[in-house]
Short mmCIF file of C-alpha atoms in Angstrom, two decimals:
data_model
loop_
_atom_site.label_atom_id
_atom_site.label_comp_id
_atom_site.label_asym_id
_atom_site.label_seq_id
_atom_site.Cartn_x
_atom_site.Cartn_y
_atom_site.Cartn_z
CA MET X 1 11.36 -0.73 3.51
CA ASP X 2 13.89 -2.39 1.29
CA ASN X 3 15.85 -0.47 -1.30
CA VAL X 4 16.92 -2.32 -4.40
CA CYS X 5 20.58 -1.40 -4.70
CA GLU X 6 21.68 0.03 -1.39
CA ASN X 7 25.31 0.24 -0.33
CA SER X 8 26.84 -1.03 -3.55
CA THR X 9 30.11 0.60 -4.55
CA PRO X 10 31.12 -0.16 -8.15
CA SER X 11 34.51 1.13 -9.22
CA LYS X 12 35.07 2.74 -12.57
CA THR X 13 37.95 1.57 -14.74
CA GLY X 14 39.25 2.59 -18.10
CA GLU X 15 38.60 5.63 -20.21
CA ASN X 16 35.57 4.27 -22.04
CA GLY X 17 33.35 4.50 -18.98
CA SER X 18 33.06 0.75 -18.41
CA TYR X 19 32.45 -0.52 -14.89
CA LYS X 20 34.22 -3.35 -13.14
CA GLU X 21 31.92 -5.94 -11.63
CA VAL X 22 31.86 -5.60 -7.86
CA ARG X 23 29.75 -7.64 -5.49
CA SER X 24 26.59 -5.74 -4.63
CA GLN X 25 25.62 -5.54 -0.99
CA THR X 26 21.87 -5.33 -0.66
CA HIS X 27 19.75 -5.32 2.43
CA PRO X 28 18.24 -8.65 3.50
CA PRO X 29 14.71 -9.09 2.11
CA PHE X 30 12.91 -8.11 5.31
CA SER X 31 9.84 -6.89 3.42
CA ILE X 32 9.49 -10.28 1.69
CA LEU X 33 9.77 -12.13 5.01
CA THR X 34 7.27 -9.77 6.66
CA SER X 35 4.72 -10.15 3.86
CA THR X 36 5.04 -13.93 3.84
CA LEU X 37 4.79 -14.15 7.63
CA LEU X 38 1.65 -12.00 7.72
CA PHE X 39 0.07 -13.95 4.85
CA CYS X 40 0.70 -17.37 6.39
CA THR X 41 -0.25 -16.28 9.91
CA GLU X 42 -3.53 -14.77 8.77
CA MET X 43 -4.41 -17.85 6.70
CA VAL X 44 -3.76 -20.19 9.62
CA ALA X 45 -5.62 -17.97 12.11
CA ALA X 46 -8.60 -17.67 9.75
CA ALA X 47 -8.68 -21.45 9.27
CA VAL X 48 -8.71 -21.99 13.05
CA VAL X 49 -11.52 -19.45 13.52
CA ALA X 50 -13.52 -21.02 10.68
CA ALA X 51 -13.09 -24.44 12.32
CA GLY X 52 -14.41 -22.95 15.57
CA TYR X 53 -17.47 -21.60 13.76
CA SER X 54 -18.02 -25.03 12.20
CA HIS X 55 -17.86 -26.65 15.61
CA SER X 56 -20.45 -24.21 17.00
CA GLU X 57 -22.60 -24.59 13.84
CA ASP X 58 -22.36 -20.92 12.85
CA ALA X 59 -22.56 -21.56 9.11
CA VAL X 60 -22.87 -17.91 8.08
CA TRP X 61 -19.81 -16.70 10.00
CA MET X 62 -17.83 -19.75 8.86
CA SER X 63 -18.69 -19.09 5.20
CA LEU X 64 -17.80 -15.41 5.38
CA THR X 65 -14.52 -16.15 7.19
CA ILE X 66 -13.53 -18.67 4.50
CA THR X 67 -14.58 -16.24 1.75
CA PHE X 68 -12.44 -13.41 3.12
CA MET X 69 -9.60 -15.92 3.46
CA LEU X 70 -9.75 -17.36 -0.07
CA ILE X 71 -10.56 -14.32 -2.24
CA PRO X 72 -7.40 -12.33 -1.34
CA SER X 73 -5.34 -15.53 -1.47
CA VAL X 74 -6.46 -16.23 -5.04
CA MET X 75 -5.79 -12.60 -6.01
CA VAL X 76 -2.31 -12.81 -4.48
CA GLN X 77 -1.52 -15.97 -6.47
CA LEU X 78 -2.70 -14.32 -9.71
CA ALA X 79 -0.68 -11.16 -8.99
CA LEU X 80 2.52 -13.10 -8.30
CA THR X 81 2.04 -15.20 -11.43
CA PHE X 82 1.34 -12.10 -13.52
CA ILE X 83 4.33 -10.11 -12.21
CA HIS X 84 6.79 -12.99 -12.66
CA ARG X 85 5.32 -13.94 -16.09
CA ASP X 86 5.16 -17.64 -15.22
CA LEU X 87 2.38 -18.64 -17.62
CA GLY X 88 4.73 -18.54 -20.60
CA ARG X 89 7.54 -20.41 -18.82
CA ASP X 90 8.07 -24.07 -18.00
CA ARG X 91 7.80 -23.97 -14.19
CA PRO X 92 5.35 -26.72 -13.11
CA LEU X 93 6.41 -26.75 -9.43
CA ILE X 94 5.84 -23.00 -9.05
CA LEU X 95 2.43 -23.21 -10.72
CA LEU X 96 1.47 -26.18 -8.54
CA MET X 97 2.36 -24.24 -5.39
CA HIS X 98 0.22 -21.36 -6.62
CA LEU X 99 -2.70 -23.72 -7.20
CA LEU X 100 -2.26 -24.96 -3.62
CA GLN X 101 -2.38 -21.29 -2.44
CA LEU X 102 1.23 -21.52 -1.29
CA GLY X 103 2.69 -19.14 -3.87
CA PRO X 104 4.03 -16.54 -1.39
CA LEU X 105 5.84 -19.28 0.55
CA ILE X 106 7.69 -20.69 -2.47
CA ARG X 107 8.40 -17.17 -3.75
CA CYS X 108 9.91 -16.25 -0.38
CA VAL X 109 12.15 -19.33 -0.51
CA GLU X 110 13.15 -18.44 -4.06
CA ALA X 111 13.99 -14.86 -3.04
CA LEU X 112 16.11 -16.10 -0.11
CA ILE X 113 18.02 -18.44 -2.44
CA VAL X 114 18.69 -15.54 -4.83
CA TYR X 115 19.85 -13.34 -1.94
CA PHE X 116 22.27 -15.88 -0.44
CA GLN X 117 23.71 -16.76 -3.85
CA MET X 118 24.15 -13.12 -4.82
CA GLY X 119 27.77 -12.13 -5.47
CA ARG X 120 29.25 -15.63 -5.35
CA GLU X 121 30.05 -15.57 -9.03
CA GLU X 122 30.78 -12.82 -11.49
CA GLU X 123 27.87 -11.99 -13.77
CA PRO X 124 27.34 -9.35 -16.48
CA TYR X 125 25.14 -6.44 -15.63
CA VAL X 126 21.84 -5.95 -17.44
CA SER X 127 21.37 -2.23 -16.82
CA ILE X 128 22.71 0.81 -14.98
CA SER X 129 20.88 2.30 -12.01
CA ARG X 130 21.32 6.05 -11.52
CA LYS X 131 20.30 7.75 -8.30
CA LYS X 132 21.00 11.28 -7.09
CA ARG X 133 22.28 12.05 -3.60
CA LEU X 134 22.37 15.57 -2.21
CA LEU X 135 25.33 16.55 -0.07
CA ARG X 136 26.16 19.82 1.66
CA SER X 137 28.52 20.66 -1.19
CA GLY X 138 26.03 19.89 -3.94
CA GLU X 139 24.37 17.11 -5.86
CA VAL X 140 26.12 13.82 -6.68
CA GLU X 141 24.79 11.26 -9.13
CA GLU X 142 25.72 7.69 -8.32
CA GLU X 143 25.74 4.89 -10.88
CA ARG X 144 25.44 1.22 -10.01
CA GLU X 145 25.58 -1.86 -12.16
CA VAL X 146 22.42 -3.94 -11.94
CA GLY X 147 23.10 -7.62 -12.49
CA HIS X 148 20.69 -10.49 -13.04
CA SER X 149 20.53 -11.38 -9.34
CA ILE X 150 19.82 -7.80 -8.31
CA ARG X 151 17.09 -7.51 -10.93
CA ARG X 152 15.50 -10.78 -9.80
CA MET X 153 15.60 -9.62 -6.20
CA ALA X 154 14.04 -6.30 -7.21
CA THR X 155 11.26 -8.18 -9.02
CA HIS X 156 10.56 -10.26 -5.90
CA ARG X 157 10.46 -7.18 -3.68
CA ASN X 158 8.16 -5.27 -6.00
CA ALA X 159 5.86 -8.28 -6.31
CA PHE X 160 5.58 -8.74 -2.54
CA LYS X 161 4.91 -5.04 -2.02
CA ARG X 162 1.92 -5.25 -4.33
CA THR X 163 0.65 -8.50 -2.86
CA SER X 164 0.87 -6.95 0.62
CA VAL X 165 -1.52 -4.23 -0.51
CA ILE X 166 -3.87 -6.79 -2.08
CA GLN X 167 -3.85 -8.96 1.03
CA ALA X 168 -4.38 -5.96 3.30
CA PHE X 169 -7.36 -4.33 1.63
CA LEU X 170 -9.12 -7.22 -0.11
CA GLY X 171 -8.73 -9.64 2.79
CA SER X 172 -7.50 -8.24 6.08
CA THR X 173 -9.83 -5.24 6.36
CA PRO X 174 -13.01 -7.22 5.51
CA GLN X 175 -11.84 -9.99 7.84
CA LEU X 176 -11.18 -7.52 10.66
CA THR X 177 -14.59 -5.91 10.14
CA LEU X 178 -16.36 -9.29 10.16
CA GLN X 179 -14.66 -10.64 13.28
CA LEU X 180 -15.18 -7.39 15.18
CA TYR X 181 -18.86 -7.42 14.21
CA VAL X 182 -19.25 -11.01 15.46
CA SER X 183 -17.51 -10.05 18.71
CA VAL X 184 -19.88 -7.10 19.19
CA LEU X 185 -22.92 -9.32 18.62
CA GLN X 186 -21.73 -12.13 20.86
CA ARG X 187 -20.08 -9.82 23.45
CA HIS X 188 -17.30 -12.39 23.68
CA VAL X 189 -13.83 -12.56 22.12
CA PRO X 190 -12.21 -16.02 22.15
CA PRO X 191 -8.39 -16.16 21.88
CA ALA X 192 -8.35 -17.44 18.29
CA ARG X 193 -10.56 -14.61 17.09
CA ALA X 194 -8.50 -12.05 19.01
CA VAL X 195 -5.33 -13.33 17.32
CA LEU X 196 -7.00 -13.15 13.90
CA MET X 197 -8.15 -9.56 14.49
CA ALA X 198 -4.67 -8.54 15.69
CA VAL X 199 -2.98 -10.12 12.66
CA SER X 200 -5.53 -8.55 10.29
CA LEU X 201 -4.93 -5.10 11.79
CA ALA X 202 -1.15 -5.59 11.50
CA SER X 203 -1.50 -6.72 7.88
CA THR X 204 -3.70 -3.73 7.01
CA THR X 205 -1.33 -1.29 8.70
CA TYR X 206 1.63 -2.82 6.88
CA GLY X 207 -0.19 -2.58 3.55
CA ALA X 208 -0.93 1.10 4.17
CA LEU X 209 2.73 1.66 5.10
CA VAL X 210 3.78 0.04 1.82
CA LEU X 211 1.45 2.42 -0.02
CA ASN X 212 3.09 5.43 1.61
CA VAL X 213 6.57 4.22 0.73
CA LEU X 214 5.55 3.41 -2.85
CA ALA X 215 4.08 6.90 -3.24
CA ILE X 216 7.34 8.48 -2.05
CA GLN X 217 9.49 6.26 -4.28
CA ILE X 218 7.36 6.99 -7.34
CA LYS X 219 7.40 10.75 -6.78
CA TYR X 220 11.15 10.98 -6.05
CA ASP X 221 12.35 8.19 -8.33
CA ASP X 222 15.57 10.03 -9.29
CA TYR X 223 16.78 10.35 -5.69
CA LYS X 224 17.82 8.01 -2.93
CA VAL X 225 15.04 8.35 -0.37
CA ARG X 226 15.17 6.72 3.04
CA LEU X 227 12.43 6.65 5.65
CA SER X 228 13.69 7.62 9.10
CA VAL X 229 12.64 5.80 12.27
CA PRO X 230 10.46 8.70 13.56
CA ALA X 231 8.74 8.91 10.17
CA PHE X 232 8.18 5.14 10.20
CA LEU X 233 6.62 5.26 13.67
CA CYS X 234 4.51 8.27 12.71
CA ILE X 235 3.09 6.43 9.68
CA VAL X 236 2.35 3.34 11.76
CA LEU X 237 0.46 5.38 14.37
CA TRP X 238 -1.36 7.36 11.68
CA ARG X 239 -2.46 4.29 9.72
CA SER X 240 -3.35 2.07 12.70
CA LEU X 241 -5.52 4.77 14.29
CA GLU X 242 -7.16 5.67 10.99
CA ILE X 243 -8.02 2.09 10.06
CA SER X 244 -9.04 0.86 13.53
CA THR X 245 -11.39 3.80 14.18
CA ARG X 246 -12.88 3.53 10.68
CA VAL X 247 -13.57 -0.20 11.09
CA THR X 248 -15.05 0.32 14.56
CA VAL X 249 -17.39 3.04 13.30
CA LEU X 250 -18.61 0.80 10.45
CA VAL X 251 -19.14 -2.15 12.80
CA LEU X 252 -21.10 -0.12 15.35
CA PHE X 253 -23.25 1.42 12.62
CA CYS X 254 -23.91 -2.04 11.19
CA SER X 255 -24.95 -3.36 14.62
CA ALA X 256 -27.64 -0.66 14.93
CA LEU X 257 -28.81 -0.18 11.32
CA LYS X 258 -28.17 -3.46 9.49
CA ALA X 259 -30.41 -2.56 6.55
CA TRP X 260 -28.47 0.60 5.73
CA VAL X 261 -24.90 -0.66 5.94
CA ALA X 262 -25.07 -2.29 2.49
CA LEU X 263 -26.18 1.02 0.98
CA VAL X 264 -23.33 2.92 2.66
CA ALA X 265 -20.75 0.37 1.50
CA LEU X 266 -22.05 0.26 -2.08
CA VAL X 267 -22.21 4.04 -2.42
CA ASN X 268 -18.62 4.34 -1.20
CA LEU X 269 -17.38 1.52 -3.43
CA ILE X 270 -19.15 2.66 -6.61
CA ALA X 271 -18.25 6.34 -6.17
CA LEU X 272 -14.58 5.58 -5.55
CA PHE X 273 -14.52 3.07 -8.42
CA LEU X 274 -15.98 5.53 -10.91
CA LEU X 275 -13.85 8.52 -9.87
CA PRO X 276 -10.67 7.52 -11.80
CA TRP X 277 -12.73 6.55 -14.84
CA ILE X 278 -14.59 9.88 -14.83
CA HIS X 279 -11.26 11.68 -14.68
CA PHE X 280 -10.01 9.48 -17.55
CA TRP X 281 -13.05 10.23 -19.71
CA LYS X 282 -12.82 13.95 -19.02
CA SER X 283 -9.17 13.99 -20.12
CA LYS X 284 -10.17 12.33 -23.45
CA ALA X 285 -7.05 10.17 -23.31
CA SER X 286 -6.65 6.66 -24.69
CA LEU X 287 -6.08 3.48 -22.73
CA PRO X 288 -2.41 2.62 -22.16
CA ASP X 289 -1.31 -0.02 -24.66
CA ASN X 290 1.70 -1.22 -22.69
CA VAL X 291 0.18 -2.53 -19.46
CA GLU X 292 1.16 -5.95 -20.76
CA LYS X 293 2.50 -6.54 -24.27
CA ASN X 294 0.44 -9.70 -24.77
CA PHE X 295 -2.85 -8.11 -23.70
CA HIS X 296 -5.54 -6.99 -26.09
CA PHE X 297 -8.23 -4.40 -25.36
CA LEU X 298 -10.34 -6.71 -23.17
CA GLY X 299 -7.34 -7.83 -21.12
CA THR X 300 -6.22 -4.24 -20.58
CA VAL X 301 -9.70 -3.21 -19.43
CA THR X 302 -9.81 -6.21 -17.06
CA VAL X 303 -6.48 -5.28 -15.48
CA LEU X 304 -7.51 -1.63 -15.15
CA GLY X 305 -10.83 -2.65 -13.62
CA SER X 306 -9.06 -4.86 -11.04
CA VAL X 307 -6.65 -2.06 -10.13
CA THR X 308 -9.53 0.41 -9.80
CA LEU X 309 -11.43 -2.03 -7.56
CA LEU X 310 -8.40 -2.35 -5.30
CA TYR X 311 -8.03 1.44 -5.29
CA SER X 312 -11.66 1.92 -4.23
CA ALA X 313 -11.36 -0.76 -1.51
CA ILE X 314 -8.32 1.03 -0.09
CA ASN X 315 -10.01 4.42 0.03
CA ILE X 316 -13.03 3.04 1.88
CA PHE X 317 -10.86 2.37 4.91
CA CYS X 318 -7.97 4.84 4.58
CA TRP X 319 -6.21 7.32 2.31
CA SER X 320 -4.56 5.49 -0.60
CA ALA X 321 -1.49 7.84 -0.72
CA VAL X 322 -1.33 7.34 -4.51
CA GLN X 323 -3.69 8.55 -7.22
CA LEU X 324 -4.73 6.50 -10.22
CA ASN X 325 -4.20 7.89 -13.70
CA LEU X 326 -5.56 5.36 -16.20
CA SER X 327 -3.96 7.11 -19.16
CA GLU X 328 -0.40 6.76 -17.82
CA ARG X 329 1.85 3.77 -18.39
CA ASP X 330 2.43 3.16 -14.67
CA LEU X 331 -1.24 3.95 -13.85
CA ILE X 332 -0.04 6.27 -11.07
CA ASP X 333 -0.14 10.05 -10.94
CA GLN X 334 3.28 11.19 -9.73
CA SER X 335 2.12 14.61 -8.51
CA GLN X 336 0.77 14.94 -4.99
CA ASN X 337 -2.82 16.19 -5.17
CA TRP X 338 -3.33 18.02 -1.88
CA GLY X 339 -6.87 18.97 -2.85
CA ARG X 340 -7.95 15.32 -3.06
CA LEU X 341 -6.24 14.50 0.23
CA THR X 342 -8.02 17.38 1.97
CA LEU X 343 -11.39 16.44 0.49
CA HIS X 344 -10.88 12.80 1.43
CA TYR X 345 -10.27 13.50 5.11
CA ILE X 346 -12.99 16.14 5.35
CA PHE X 347 -15.53 13.76 3.82
CA ARG X 348 -14.36 10.78 5.91
CA LEU X 349 -14.48 12.79 9.14
CA ALA X 350 -17.99 14.02 8.34
CA GLU X 351 -19.09 10.49 7.40
CA ASN X 352 -17.64 8.99 10.58
CA VAL X 353 -19.35 11.63 12.72
CA THR X 354 -22.67 10.95 10.98
CA LEU X 355 -22.42 7.17 11.31
CA ILE X 356 -21.39 7.21 14.96
CA LEU X 357 -24.16 9.64 15.87
CA LEU X 358 -26.72 7.47 14.08
CA TRP X 359 -25.45 4.49 16.05
CA TYR X 360 -25.69 6.48 19.28
CA PHE X 361 -29.36 7.31 18.72
CA TYR X 362 -30.43 3.91 17.30
CA LYS X 363 -28.22 1.55 19.32
CA GLU X 364 -29.60 -1.59 20.90
CA ASP X 365 -30.26 -1.99 24.58
CA SER X 366 -27.23 -4.26 25.03
CA PHE X 367 -24.95 -1.21 24.81
CA GLU X 368 -26.49 0.39 27.90
CA TYR X 369 -23.80 -1.35 29.95
CA PHE X 370 -21.17 0.80 28.19
CA CYS X 371 -20.54 4.50 28.57
CA THR X 372 -21.62 5.21 25.01
CA PRO X 373 -20.93 8.99 25.04
CA LEU X 374 -17.35 8.25 26.08
CA LEU X 375 -17.04 5.67 23.29
CA VAL X 376 -18.28 8.20 20.73
CA VAL X 377 -15.78 10.78 21.95
CA GLN X 378 -12.94 8.23 21.90
CA LEU X 379 -13.66 7.25 18.30
CA LEU X 380 -13.81 10.84 17.10
CA VAL X 381 -10.67 11.78 19.01
CA GLY X 382 -8.92 8.69 17.65
CA TYR X 383 -9.68 9.64 14.04
CA ALA X 384 -8.70 13.26 14.68
CA THR X 385 -5.42 12.02 16.19
CA ALA X 386 -4.78 9.98 13.05
CA ILE X 387 -5.24 13.12 10.95
CA ALA X 388 -2.85 14.96 13.29
CA PHE X 389 -0.18 12.28 12.79
CA MET X 390 -0.71 12.54 9.03
CA MET X 391 -0.15 16.30 9.12
CA LEU X 392 2.90 15.82 11.36
CA PHE X 393 4.41 13.40 8.85
CA TYR X 394 3.90 15.63 5.81
CA GLN X 395 4.96 18.78 7.66
CA TYR X 396 8.10 17.63 9.48
CA LEU X 397 9.00 13.96 8.85
CA HIS X 398 8.54 13.52 5.11
CA PRO X 399 11.81 12.24 3.52
CA CYS X 400 11.88 15.02 0.92
CA ARG X 401 12.57 17.57 3.68
CA SER X 402 15.80 15.86 4.68
CA LEU X 403 16.56 15.11 1.05
CA PHE X 404 16.52 18.77 0.01
CA SER X 405 17.48 20.36 3.32
CA HIS X 406 20.89 21.52 2.05
CA ASN X 407 20.00 22.41 -1.54
CA VAL X 408 17.18 24.92 -1.87
CA SER X 409 17.43 25.33 -5.64
CA ASP X 410 16.97 21.60 -6.24
CA PHE X 411 14.00 21.60 -3.89
CA LEU X 412 12.42 24.46 -5.85
CA ARG X 413 13.06 22.66 -9.11
CA CYS X 414 11.48 19.47 -7.75
CA VAL X 415 8.38 21.34 -6.59
CA CYS X 416 8.07 23.05 -9.96
CA CYS X 417 8.39 19.79 -11.88
CA SER X 418 5.80 18.10 -9.68
CA ARG X 419 3.37 20.92 -10.43
CA GLY X 420 3.99 20.55 -14.11
CA GLY X 421 5.24 24.06 -14.90
CA ALA X 422 8.80 25.01 -15.69
CA ASN X 423 8.16 28.72 -15.34
CA LYS X 424 7.04 28.24 -11.74
CA GLN X 425 10.67 27.82 -10.69
CA GLN X 426 11.59 31.37 -11.66
CA ASP X 427 8.66 32.77 -9.70
CA LEU X 428 9.62 30.80 -6.60
CA GLU X 429 13.25 31.82 -6.90
CA ARG X 430 12.25 35.49 -7.16
CA GLU X 431 10.06 35.10 -4.07
CA SER X 432 12.91 33.44 -2.15
CA MET X 433 15.28 36.25 -3.14
CA VAL X 434 12.78 38.84 -1.90
#
C-alpha cells in the first residue's frame, strides 16, 4: 500500500528550526490505479453479463446484476464528492463526470497529474509530518514538510482507499454471490460470467486488504509501518479463502433452502448494524460534532448510519479488522479488541458448519453428480485454513513485530497505551525483569 510521504529527505537550515524546501519523492499511486482498474473492469464485465441476460430474457438476473452494479457506483461517487468537498466548489466538469458514474476515472487522471507535476516548482509547506523510526541504537523521529501537492495526493489516496472498501462490500460481494448462485442453478459458467466473478473476488480481496492496512496505520499512526511481502501474501491468502468459502456456503444454502436465506441475511445484517449503536448507548456518550463542520444532527446521523451499514456488510462476509466507535472523531476504535475477533471467528465457523450441513441434508437431486461429502470437507477445511493464515499473520508477520523488534521498552509502552492504562507498563517491565 502507498505511504504518503515516503523517502523524502528535507534538510534543516538555520537556528530557528526552519526547513528548506526539498523535492519530495513519493511512491507512484499504485493503489489509485489498482482501485480504478478494478472499478472500471467490474463495471464493464457486469454490463456485458447484464446484456447476456437481456439477450436470453432472464429479466430477474439482469435486474439484480444492474442493481449490484449501480448501487456501489453511486455510493462511490458520493464518497469521492464528500471527501474532496466538491459541492461547495466551482468544478462543473468533475461533477458532470460523477453524474456519468465516471468519477473514479477522472479522479485517477487528476491524481496522476498531481503526481507528475510534484516537485517541479517550489511551494510552501502546509504542515509538518512527524513519524518515528526505530533503529538498533534507539528511536529516531523524522520530520517532513508536507506541501500542497503532497496533501492533495494524500487526499486522493485516502479517498480511493475508502471507495475500494465501498466497492468491495456493497457491490463486489453481492455480485459474486449472485453470479455464483446463477451458475449453480444453471450448472453452466459462460466466459463473461467467469470473468465477472473473478474480478469481483479480486475486488473484494483488495478491499479486505485495504481494511487490514488501514487498521495497522490507525493503530500505529506515530510510526512508519511497512507491510512486508510475506505479510502481504499471507493477508491475500487469508482474505481470499475466507471470502470465497463464505460466499460458497451462502450460495449452497440458498440453493437448498431459498425461503430461509433472507432470514439468515437479515439477522446477520441487523445484529451487526445494531452492535455499534448498542455499545454507543451503553457508553452514554454524545454524537461526534465534527464529522463534517457543515452537518447538523440529521446529517451526522445519516453519515453514521451509512458507515454502520457498510461495517455490517463487511462483517457478514469477513472480519472487518477495524472496530467502530461512534463517539470518537474518527469513528474508529484504535485498540485491537481480541475478544471480538475471537467471537467473530467462532460464531462464523459455527454458522458455516450449520449452513453447510443443512445444505447437505436438504440439497436437491442435481447435486448427486458431485461428491457432496468431499465438498463439505473442502469448504470447512478452506475456512479453517483462512483462520490459520490469520493467526500466522498476527503471530509472526504483523508489522509491529519488526517495528519493535530492537526496542523492547517502546513495545511495552505501545502495548500499555493501546490497553488504555499507563500503570500497565510498570507491571510488564517488572515481569520482563523477572
